[in-house]
CSV table of N, CA and C in Angstrom, one decimal:
chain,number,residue,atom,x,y,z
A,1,UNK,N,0.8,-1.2,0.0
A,1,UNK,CA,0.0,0.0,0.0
A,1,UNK,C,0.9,1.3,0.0
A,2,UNK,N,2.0,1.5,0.9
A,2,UNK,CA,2.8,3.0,0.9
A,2,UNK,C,3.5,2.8,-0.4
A,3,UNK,N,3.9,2.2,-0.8
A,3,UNK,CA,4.8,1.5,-2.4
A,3,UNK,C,3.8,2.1,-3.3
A,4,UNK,N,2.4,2.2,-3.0
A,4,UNK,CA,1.5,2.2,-4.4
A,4,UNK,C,1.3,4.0,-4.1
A,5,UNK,N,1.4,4.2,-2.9
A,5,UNK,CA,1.0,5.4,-2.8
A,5,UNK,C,2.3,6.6,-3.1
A,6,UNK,N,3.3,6.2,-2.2
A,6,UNK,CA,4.4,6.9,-3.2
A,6,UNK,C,4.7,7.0,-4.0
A,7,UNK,N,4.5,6.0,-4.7
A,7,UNK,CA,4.4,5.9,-6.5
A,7,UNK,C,3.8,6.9,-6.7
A,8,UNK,N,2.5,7.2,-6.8
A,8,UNK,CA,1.3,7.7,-6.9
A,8,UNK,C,2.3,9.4,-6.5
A,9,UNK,N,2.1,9.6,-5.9
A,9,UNK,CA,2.8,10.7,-5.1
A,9,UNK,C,3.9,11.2,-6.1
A,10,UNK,N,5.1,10.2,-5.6
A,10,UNK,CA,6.0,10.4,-6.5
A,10,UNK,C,6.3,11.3,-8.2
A,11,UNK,N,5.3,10.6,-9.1
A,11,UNK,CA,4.9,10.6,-10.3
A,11,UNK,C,3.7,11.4,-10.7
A,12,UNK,N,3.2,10.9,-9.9
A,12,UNK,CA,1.7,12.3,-10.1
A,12,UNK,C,1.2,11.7,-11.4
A,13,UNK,N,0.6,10.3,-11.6
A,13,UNK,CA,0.0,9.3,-12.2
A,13,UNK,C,-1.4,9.2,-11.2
A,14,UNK,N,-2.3,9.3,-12.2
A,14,UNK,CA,-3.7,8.9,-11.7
A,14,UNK,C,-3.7,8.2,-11.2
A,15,UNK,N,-4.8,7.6,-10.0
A,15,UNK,CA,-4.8,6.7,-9.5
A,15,UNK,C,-5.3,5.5,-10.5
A,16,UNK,N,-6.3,5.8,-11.3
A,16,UNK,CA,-6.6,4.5,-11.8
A,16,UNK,C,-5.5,3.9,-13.0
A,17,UNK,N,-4.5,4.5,-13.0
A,17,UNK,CA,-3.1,4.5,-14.1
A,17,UNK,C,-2.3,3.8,-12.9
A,18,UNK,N,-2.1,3.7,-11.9
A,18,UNK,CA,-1.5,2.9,-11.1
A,18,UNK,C,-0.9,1.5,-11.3
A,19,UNK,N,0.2,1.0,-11.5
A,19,UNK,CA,1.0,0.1,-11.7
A,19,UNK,C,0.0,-1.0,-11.4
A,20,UNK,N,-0.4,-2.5,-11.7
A,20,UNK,CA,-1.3,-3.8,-10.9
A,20,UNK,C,0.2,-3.7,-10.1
A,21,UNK,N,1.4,-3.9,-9.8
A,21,UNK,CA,2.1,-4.7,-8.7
A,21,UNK,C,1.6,-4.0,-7.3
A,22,UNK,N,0.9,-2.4,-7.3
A,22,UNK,CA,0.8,-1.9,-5.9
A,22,UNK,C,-0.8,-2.7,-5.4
A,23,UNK,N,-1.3,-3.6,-6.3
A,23,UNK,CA,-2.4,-3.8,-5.9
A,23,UNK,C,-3.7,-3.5,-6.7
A,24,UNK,N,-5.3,-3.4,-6.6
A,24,UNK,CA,-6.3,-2.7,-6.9
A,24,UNK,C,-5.9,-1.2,-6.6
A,25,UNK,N,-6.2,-0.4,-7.8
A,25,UNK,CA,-6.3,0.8,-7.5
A,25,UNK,C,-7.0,2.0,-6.6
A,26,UNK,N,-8.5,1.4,-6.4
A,26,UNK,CA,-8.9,1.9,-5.4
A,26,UNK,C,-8.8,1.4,-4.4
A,27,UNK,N,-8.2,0.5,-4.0
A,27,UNK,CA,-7.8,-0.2,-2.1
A,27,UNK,C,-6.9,0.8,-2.3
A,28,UNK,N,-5.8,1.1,-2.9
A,28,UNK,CA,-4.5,1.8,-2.7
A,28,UNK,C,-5.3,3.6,-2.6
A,29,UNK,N,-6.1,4.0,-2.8
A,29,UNK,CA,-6.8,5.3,-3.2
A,29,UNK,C,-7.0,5.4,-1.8
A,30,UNK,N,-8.1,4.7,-1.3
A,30,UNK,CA,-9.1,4.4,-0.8
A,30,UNK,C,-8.4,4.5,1.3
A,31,UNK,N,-7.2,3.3,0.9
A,31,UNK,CA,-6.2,3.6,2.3
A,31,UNK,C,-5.7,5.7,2.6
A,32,UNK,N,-5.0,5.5,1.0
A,32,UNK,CA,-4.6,7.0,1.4
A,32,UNK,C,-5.4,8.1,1.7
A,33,UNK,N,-6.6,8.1,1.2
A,33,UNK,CA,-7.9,8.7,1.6
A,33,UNK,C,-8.2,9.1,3.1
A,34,UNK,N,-8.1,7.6,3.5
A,34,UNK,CA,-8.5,7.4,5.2
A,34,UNK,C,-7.3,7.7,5.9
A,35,UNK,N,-5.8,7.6,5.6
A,35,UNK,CA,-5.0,7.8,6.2
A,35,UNK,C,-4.7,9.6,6.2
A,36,UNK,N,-5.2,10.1,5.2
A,36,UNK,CA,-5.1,11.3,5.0
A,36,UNK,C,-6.4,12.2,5.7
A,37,UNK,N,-6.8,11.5,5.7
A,37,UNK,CA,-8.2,11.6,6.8
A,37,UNK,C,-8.1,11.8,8.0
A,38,UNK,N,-7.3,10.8,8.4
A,38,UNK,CA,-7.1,10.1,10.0
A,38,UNK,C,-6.4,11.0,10.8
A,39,UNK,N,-5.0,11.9,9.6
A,39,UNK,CA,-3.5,12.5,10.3
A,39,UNK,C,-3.2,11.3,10.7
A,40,UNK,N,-2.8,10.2,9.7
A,40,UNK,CA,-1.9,9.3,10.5
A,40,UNK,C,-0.6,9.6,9.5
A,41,UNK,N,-0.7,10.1,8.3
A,41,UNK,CA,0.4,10.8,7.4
A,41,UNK,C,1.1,11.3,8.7
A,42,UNK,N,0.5,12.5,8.8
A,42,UNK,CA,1.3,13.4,9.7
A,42,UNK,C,1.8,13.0,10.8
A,43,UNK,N,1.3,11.8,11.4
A,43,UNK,CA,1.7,11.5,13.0
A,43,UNK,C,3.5,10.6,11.8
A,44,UNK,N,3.5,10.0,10.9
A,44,UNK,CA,4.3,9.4,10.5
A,44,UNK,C,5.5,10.3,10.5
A,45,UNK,N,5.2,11.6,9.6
A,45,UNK,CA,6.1,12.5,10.1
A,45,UNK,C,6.4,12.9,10.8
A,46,UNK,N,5.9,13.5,11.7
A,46,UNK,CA,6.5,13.9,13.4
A,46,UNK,C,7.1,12.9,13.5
A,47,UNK,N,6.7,11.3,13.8
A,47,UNK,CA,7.8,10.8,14.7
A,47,UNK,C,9.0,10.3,13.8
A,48,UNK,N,9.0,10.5,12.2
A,48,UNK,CA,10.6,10.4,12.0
A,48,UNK,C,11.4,11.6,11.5
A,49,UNK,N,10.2,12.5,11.9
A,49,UNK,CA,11.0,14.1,12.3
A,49,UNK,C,11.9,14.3,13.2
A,50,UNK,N,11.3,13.4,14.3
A,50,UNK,CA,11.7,13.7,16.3
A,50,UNK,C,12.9,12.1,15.3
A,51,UNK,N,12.8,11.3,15.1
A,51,UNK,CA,14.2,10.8,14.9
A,51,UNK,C,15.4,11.1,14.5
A,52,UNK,N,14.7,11.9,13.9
A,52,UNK,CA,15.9,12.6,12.8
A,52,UNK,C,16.5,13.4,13.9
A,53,UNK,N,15.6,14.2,13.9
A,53,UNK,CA,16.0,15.6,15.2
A,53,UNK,C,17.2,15.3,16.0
A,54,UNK,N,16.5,14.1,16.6
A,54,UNK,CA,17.1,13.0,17.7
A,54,UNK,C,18.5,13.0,17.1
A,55,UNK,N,18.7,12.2,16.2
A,55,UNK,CA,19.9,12.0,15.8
A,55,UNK,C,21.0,13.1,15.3
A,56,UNK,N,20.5,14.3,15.1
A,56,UNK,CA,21.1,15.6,14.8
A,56,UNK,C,20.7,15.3,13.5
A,57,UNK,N,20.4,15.0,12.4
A,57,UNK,CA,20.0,14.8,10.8
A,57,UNK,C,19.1,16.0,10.3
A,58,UNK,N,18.8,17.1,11.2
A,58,UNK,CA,18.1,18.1,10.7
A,58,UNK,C,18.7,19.4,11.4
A,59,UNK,N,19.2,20.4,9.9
A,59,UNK,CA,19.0,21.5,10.0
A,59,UNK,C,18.2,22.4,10.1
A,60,UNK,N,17.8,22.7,11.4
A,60,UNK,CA,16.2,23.6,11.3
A,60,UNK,C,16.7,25.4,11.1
A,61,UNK,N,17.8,25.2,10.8
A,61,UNK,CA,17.9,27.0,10.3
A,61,UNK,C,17.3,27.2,9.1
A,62,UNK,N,16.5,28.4,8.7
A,62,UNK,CA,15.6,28.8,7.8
A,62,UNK,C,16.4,29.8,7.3
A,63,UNK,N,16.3,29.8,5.7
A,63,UNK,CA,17.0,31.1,5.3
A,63,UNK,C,15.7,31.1,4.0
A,64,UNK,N,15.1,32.7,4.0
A,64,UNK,CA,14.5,33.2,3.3
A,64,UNK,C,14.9,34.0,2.6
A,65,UNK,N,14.8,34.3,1.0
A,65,UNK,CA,15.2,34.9,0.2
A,65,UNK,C,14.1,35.9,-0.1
A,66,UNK,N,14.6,36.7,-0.8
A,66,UNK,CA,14.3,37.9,-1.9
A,66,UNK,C,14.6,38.4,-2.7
A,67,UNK,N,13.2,38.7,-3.8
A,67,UNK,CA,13.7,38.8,-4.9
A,67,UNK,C,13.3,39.7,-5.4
A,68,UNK,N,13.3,40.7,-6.3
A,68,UNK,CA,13.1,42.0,-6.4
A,68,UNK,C,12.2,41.9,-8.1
A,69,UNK,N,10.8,42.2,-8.0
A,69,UNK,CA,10.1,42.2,-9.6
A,69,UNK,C,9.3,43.5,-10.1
A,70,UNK,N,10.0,43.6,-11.0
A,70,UNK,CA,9.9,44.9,-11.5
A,70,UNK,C,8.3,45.2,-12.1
A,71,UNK,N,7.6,45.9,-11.4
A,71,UNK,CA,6.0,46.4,-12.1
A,71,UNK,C,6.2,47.1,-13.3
A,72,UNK,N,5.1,46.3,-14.2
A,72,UNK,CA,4.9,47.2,-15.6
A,72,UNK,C,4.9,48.8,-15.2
A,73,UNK,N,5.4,49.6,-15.7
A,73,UNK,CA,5.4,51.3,-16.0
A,73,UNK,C,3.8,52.1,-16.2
A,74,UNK,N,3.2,51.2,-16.4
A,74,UNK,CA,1.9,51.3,-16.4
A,74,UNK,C,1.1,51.2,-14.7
A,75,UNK,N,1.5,50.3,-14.5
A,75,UNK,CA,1.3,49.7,-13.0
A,75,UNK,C,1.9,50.7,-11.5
A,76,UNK,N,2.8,51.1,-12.0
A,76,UNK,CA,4.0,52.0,-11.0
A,76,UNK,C,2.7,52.9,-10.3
A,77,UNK,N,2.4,53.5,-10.4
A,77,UNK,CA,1.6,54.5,-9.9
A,77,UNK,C,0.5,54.2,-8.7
A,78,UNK,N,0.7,54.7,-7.2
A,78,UNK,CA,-0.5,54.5,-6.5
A,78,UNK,C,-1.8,55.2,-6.6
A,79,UNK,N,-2.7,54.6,-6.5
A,79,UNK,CA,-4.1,55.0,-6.8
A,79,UNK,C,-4.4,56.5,-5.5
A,80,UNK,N,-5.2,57.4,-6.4
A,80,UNK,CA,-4.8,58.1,-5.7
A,80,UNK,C,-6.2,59.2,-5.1
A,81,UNK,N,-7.1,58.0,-5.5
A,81,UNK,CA,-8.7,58.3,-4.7
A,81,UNK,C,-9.0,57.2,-4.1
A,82,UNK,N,-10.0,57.3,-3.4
A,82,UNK,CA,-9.8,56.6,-1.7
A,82,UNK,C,-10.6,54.9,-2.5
A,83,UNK,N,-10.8,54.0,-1.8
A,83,UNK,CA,-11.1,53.2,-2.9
A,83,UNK,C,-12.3,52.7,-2.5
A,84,UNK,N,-13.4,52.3,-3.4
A,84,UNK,CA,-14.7,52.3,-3.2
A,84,UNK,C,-15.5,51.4,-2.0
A,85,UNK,N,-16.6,52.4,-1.6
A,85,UNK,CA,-17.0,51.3,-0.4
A,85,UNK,C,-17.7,49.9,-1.0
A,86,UNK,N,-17.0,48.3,0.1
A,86,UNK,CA,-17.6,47.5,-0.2
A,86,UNK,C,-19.3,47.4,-0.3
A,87,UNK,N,-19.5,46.7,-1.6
A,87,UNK,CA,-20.9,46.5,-1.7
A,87,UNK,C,-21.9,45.5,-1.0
A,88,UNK,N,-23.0,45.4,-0.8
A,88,UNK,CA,-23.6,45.0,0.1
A,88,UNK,C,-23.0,43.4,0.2
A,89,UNK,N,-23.3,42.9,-0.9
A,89,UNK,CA,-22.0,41.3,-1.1
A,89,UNK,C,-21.1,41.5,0.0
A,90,UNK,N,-20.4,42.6,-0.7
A,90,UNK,CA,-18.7,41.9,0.4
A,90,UNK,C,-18.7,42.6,1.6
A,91,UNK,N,-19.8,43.2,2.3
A,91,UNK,CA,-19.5,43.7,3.7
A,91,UNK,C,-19.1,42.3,4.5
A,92,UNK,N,-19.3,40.8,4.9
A,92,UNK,CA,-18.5,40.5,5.4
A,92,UNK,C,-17.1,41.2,5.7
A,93,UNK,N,-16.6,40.7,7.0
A,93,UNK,CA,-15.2,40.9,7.8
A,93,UNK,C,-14.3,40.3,6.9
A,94,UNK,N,-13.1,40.5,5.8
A,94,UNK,CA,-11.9,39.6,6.0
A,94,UNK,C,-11.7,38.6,6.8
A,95,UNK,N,-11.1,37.2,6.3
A,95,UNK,CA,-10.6,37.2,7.6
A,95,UNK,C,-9.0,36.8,8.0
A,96,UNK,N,-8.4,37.7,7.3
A,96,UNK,CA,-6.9,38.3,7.9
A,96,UNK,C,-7.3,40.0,8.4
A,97,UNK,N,-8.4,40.8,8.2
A,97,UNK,CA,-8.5,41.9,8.3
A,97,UNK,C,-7.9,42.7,9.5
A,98,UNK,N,-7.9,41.9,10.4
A,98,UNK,CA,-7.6,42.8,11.7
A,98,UNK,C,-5.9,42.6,12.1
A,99,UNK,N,-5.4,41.5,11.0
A,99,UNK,CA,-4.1,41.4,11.4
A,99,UNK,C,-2.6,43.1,10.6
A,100,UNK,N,-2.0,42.6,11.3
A,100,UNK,CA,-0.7,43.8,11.5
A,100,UNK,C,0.3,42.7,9.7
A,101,UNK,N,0.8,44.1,9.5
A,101,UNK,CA,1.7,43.5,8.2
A,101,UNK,C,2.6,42.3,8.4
A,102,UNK,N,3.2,42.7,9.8
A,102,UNK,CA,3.6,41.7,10.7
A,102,UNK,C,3.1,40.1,10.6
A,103,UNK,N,2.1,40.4,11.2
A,103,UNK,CA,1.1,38.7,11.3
A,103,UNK,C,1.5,38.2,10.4
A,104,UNK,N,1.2,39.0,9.5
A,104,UNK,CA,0.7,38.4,7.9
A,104,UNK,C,1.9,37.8,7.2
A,105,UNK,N,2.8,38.6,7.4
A,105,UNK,CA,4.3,37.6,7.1
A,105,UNK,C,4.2,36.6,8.1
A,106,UNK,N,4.4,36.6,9.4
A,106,UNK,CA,4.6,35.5,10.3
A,106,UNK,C,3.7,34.0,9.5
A,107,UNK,N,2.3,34.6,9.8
A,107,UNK,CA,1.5,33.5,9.3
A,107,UNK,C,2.3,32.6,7.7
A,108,UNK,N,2.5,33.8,6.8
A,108,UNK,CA,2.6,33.1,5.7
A,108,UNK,C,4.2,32.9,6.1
A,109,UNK,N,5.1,32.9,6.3
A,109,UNK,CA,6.3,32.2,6.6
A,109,UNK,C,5.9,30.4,7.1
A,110,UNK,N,5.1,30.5,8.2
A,110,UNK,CA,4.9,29.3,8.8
A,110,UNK,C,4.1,28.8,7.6
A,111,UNK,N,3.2,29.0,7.0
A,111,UNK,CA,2.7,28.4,5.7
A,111,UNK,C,4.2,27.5,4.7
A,112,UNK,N,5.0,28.7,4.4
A,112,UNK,CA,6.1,27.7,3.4
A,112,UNK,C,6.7,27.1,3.7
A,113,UNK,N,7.1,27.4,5.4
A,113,UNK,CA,7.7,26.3,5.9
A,113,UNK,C,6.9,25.2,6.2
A,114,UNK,N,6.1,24.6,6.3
A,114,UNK,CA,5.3,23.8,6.3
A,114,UNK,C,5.1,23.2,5.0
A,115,UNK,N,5.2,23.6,4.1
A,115,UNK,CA,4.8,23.7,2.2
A,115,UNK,C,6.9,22.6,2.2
A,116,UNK,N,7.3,23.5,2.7
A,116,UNK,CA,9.2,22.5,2.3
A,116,UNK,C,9.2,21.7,2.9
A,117,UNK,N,8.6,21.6,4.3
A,117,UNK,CA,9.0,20.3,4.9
A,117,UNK,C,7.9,19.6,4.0
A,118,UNK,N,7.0,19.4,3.8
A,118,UNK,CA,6.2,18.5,3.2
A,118,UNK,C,6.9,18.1,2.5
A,119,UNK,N,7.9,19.0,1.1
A,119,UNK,CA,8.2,18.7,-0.7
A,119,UNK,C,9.6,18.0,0.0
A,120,UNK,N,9.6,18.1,1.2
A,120,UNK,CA,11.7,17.5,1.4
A,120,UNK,C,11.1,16.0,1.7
A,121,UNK,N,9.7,16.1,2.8
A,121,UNK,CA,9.7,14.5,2.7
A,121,UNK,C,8.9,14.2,2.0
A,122,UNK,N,8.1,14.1,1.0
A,122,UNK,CA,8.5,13.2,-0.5
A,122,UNK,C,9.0,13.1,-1.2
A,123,UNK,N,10.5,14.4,-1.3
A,123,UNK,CA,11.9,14.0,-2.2
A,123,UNK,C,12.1,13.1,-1.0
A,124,UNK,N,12.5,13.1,0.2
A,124,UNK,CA,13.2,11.7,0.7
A,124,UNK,C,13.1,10.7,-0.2
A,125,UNK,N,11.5,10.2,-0.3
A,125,UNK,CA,11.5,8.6,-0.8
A,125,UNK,C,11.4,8.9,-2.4
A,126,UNK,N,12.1,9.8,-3.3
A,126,UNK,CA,12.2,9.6,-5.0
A,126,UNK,C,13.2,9.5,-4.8
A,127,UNK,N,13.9,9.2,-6.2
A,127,UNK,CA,15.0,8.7,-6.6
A,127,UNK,C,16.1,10.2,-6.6
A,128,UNK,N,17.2,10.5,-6.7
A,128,UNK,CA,17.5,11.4,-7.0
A,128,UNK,C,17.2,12.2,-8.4
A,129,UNK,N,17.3,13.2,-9.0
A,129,UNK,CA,16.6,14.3,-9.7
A,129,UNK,C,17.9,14.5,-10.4
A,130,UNK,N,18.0,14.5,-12.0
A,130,UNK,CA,19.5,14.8,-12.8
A,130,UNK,C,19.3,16.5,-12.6
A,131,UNK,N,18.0,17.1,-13.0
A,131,UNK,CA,18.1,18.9,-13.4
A,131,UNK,C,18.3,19.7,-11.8
C-alpha cells in the first residue's frame, strides 16, 4: 500500500493508471484517503522528524530569500482616490482583516515552511533528480 502510494505521489499518475504490482487501484486510493483523513500521514512525520532531530540529521535553520520584480510602467503609480465602499456582497469581515503586516508575514512564513517540509519529505523517498 505505501509503495503504491508513493508511486502515486511520486509521479503524479492517476490513481486508476497505477501500476497492478501496488495492488487494486482503489484499495490503494481508498487507504490514502482514510489515512489522510485520519493524520496518520502526519503523525508518521512527526515521529521520524523527532528521529531525525534526535539523531542531529536536521537542520532547522531557515533562510528566506528575496527577490526584487519589476512592475509594468503602467502599474507604478498609487491609486490616488480613496477606494470604493464594499458592496452590500462583500461587507463581510476579511478574515486576515484585523491582522498587523507583521502577522501576515509571520502567518505566511509558517505556511512555506510547512509547504518544504512536506516537498523534502516526499523528495526523501524519490530517486535522485538529474536537473
Amino acid at each position: 500500500m505505501i509503495s503504491g502510494i508513493l508511486h502515486r505521489v511520486r509521479t503524479g499518475v492517476q490513481w486508476r493508471d497505477l501500476p497492478e504490482r501496488f495492488g487494486p487501484w482503489k484499495t490503494v486510493y481508498e487507504r490514502h484517503r482514510r489515512w489522510s483523513g485520519d493524520g496518520t500521514w502526519e503523525r508518521l512525520l512527526q515521529q521520524v522528524q523527532a528521529a531525525a532531530d534526535a539523531a542531529g540529521e536536521i537542520d532547522w535553520d531557515i533562510s528566506v530569500d528575496s527577490t526584487i520584480v519589476r512592475v509594468h510602467q503602467h502599474a507604478a503609480g498609487a491609486r490616488t482616490d480613496p477606494s470604493p465602499e464594499p458592496s452590500a456582497k462583500g461587507t463581510e469581515e476579511g478574515e486576515h482583516q484585523d491582522e498587523t503586516p507583521w502577522q501576515s508575514l509571520v502567518g505566511r512564513l509558517v505556511e512555506v515552511v510547512l509547504e518544504v517540509r512536506a516537498w523534502a519529505a516526499r523528495a526523501a523517498g524519490s530517486p535522485p533528480s538529474s536537473t
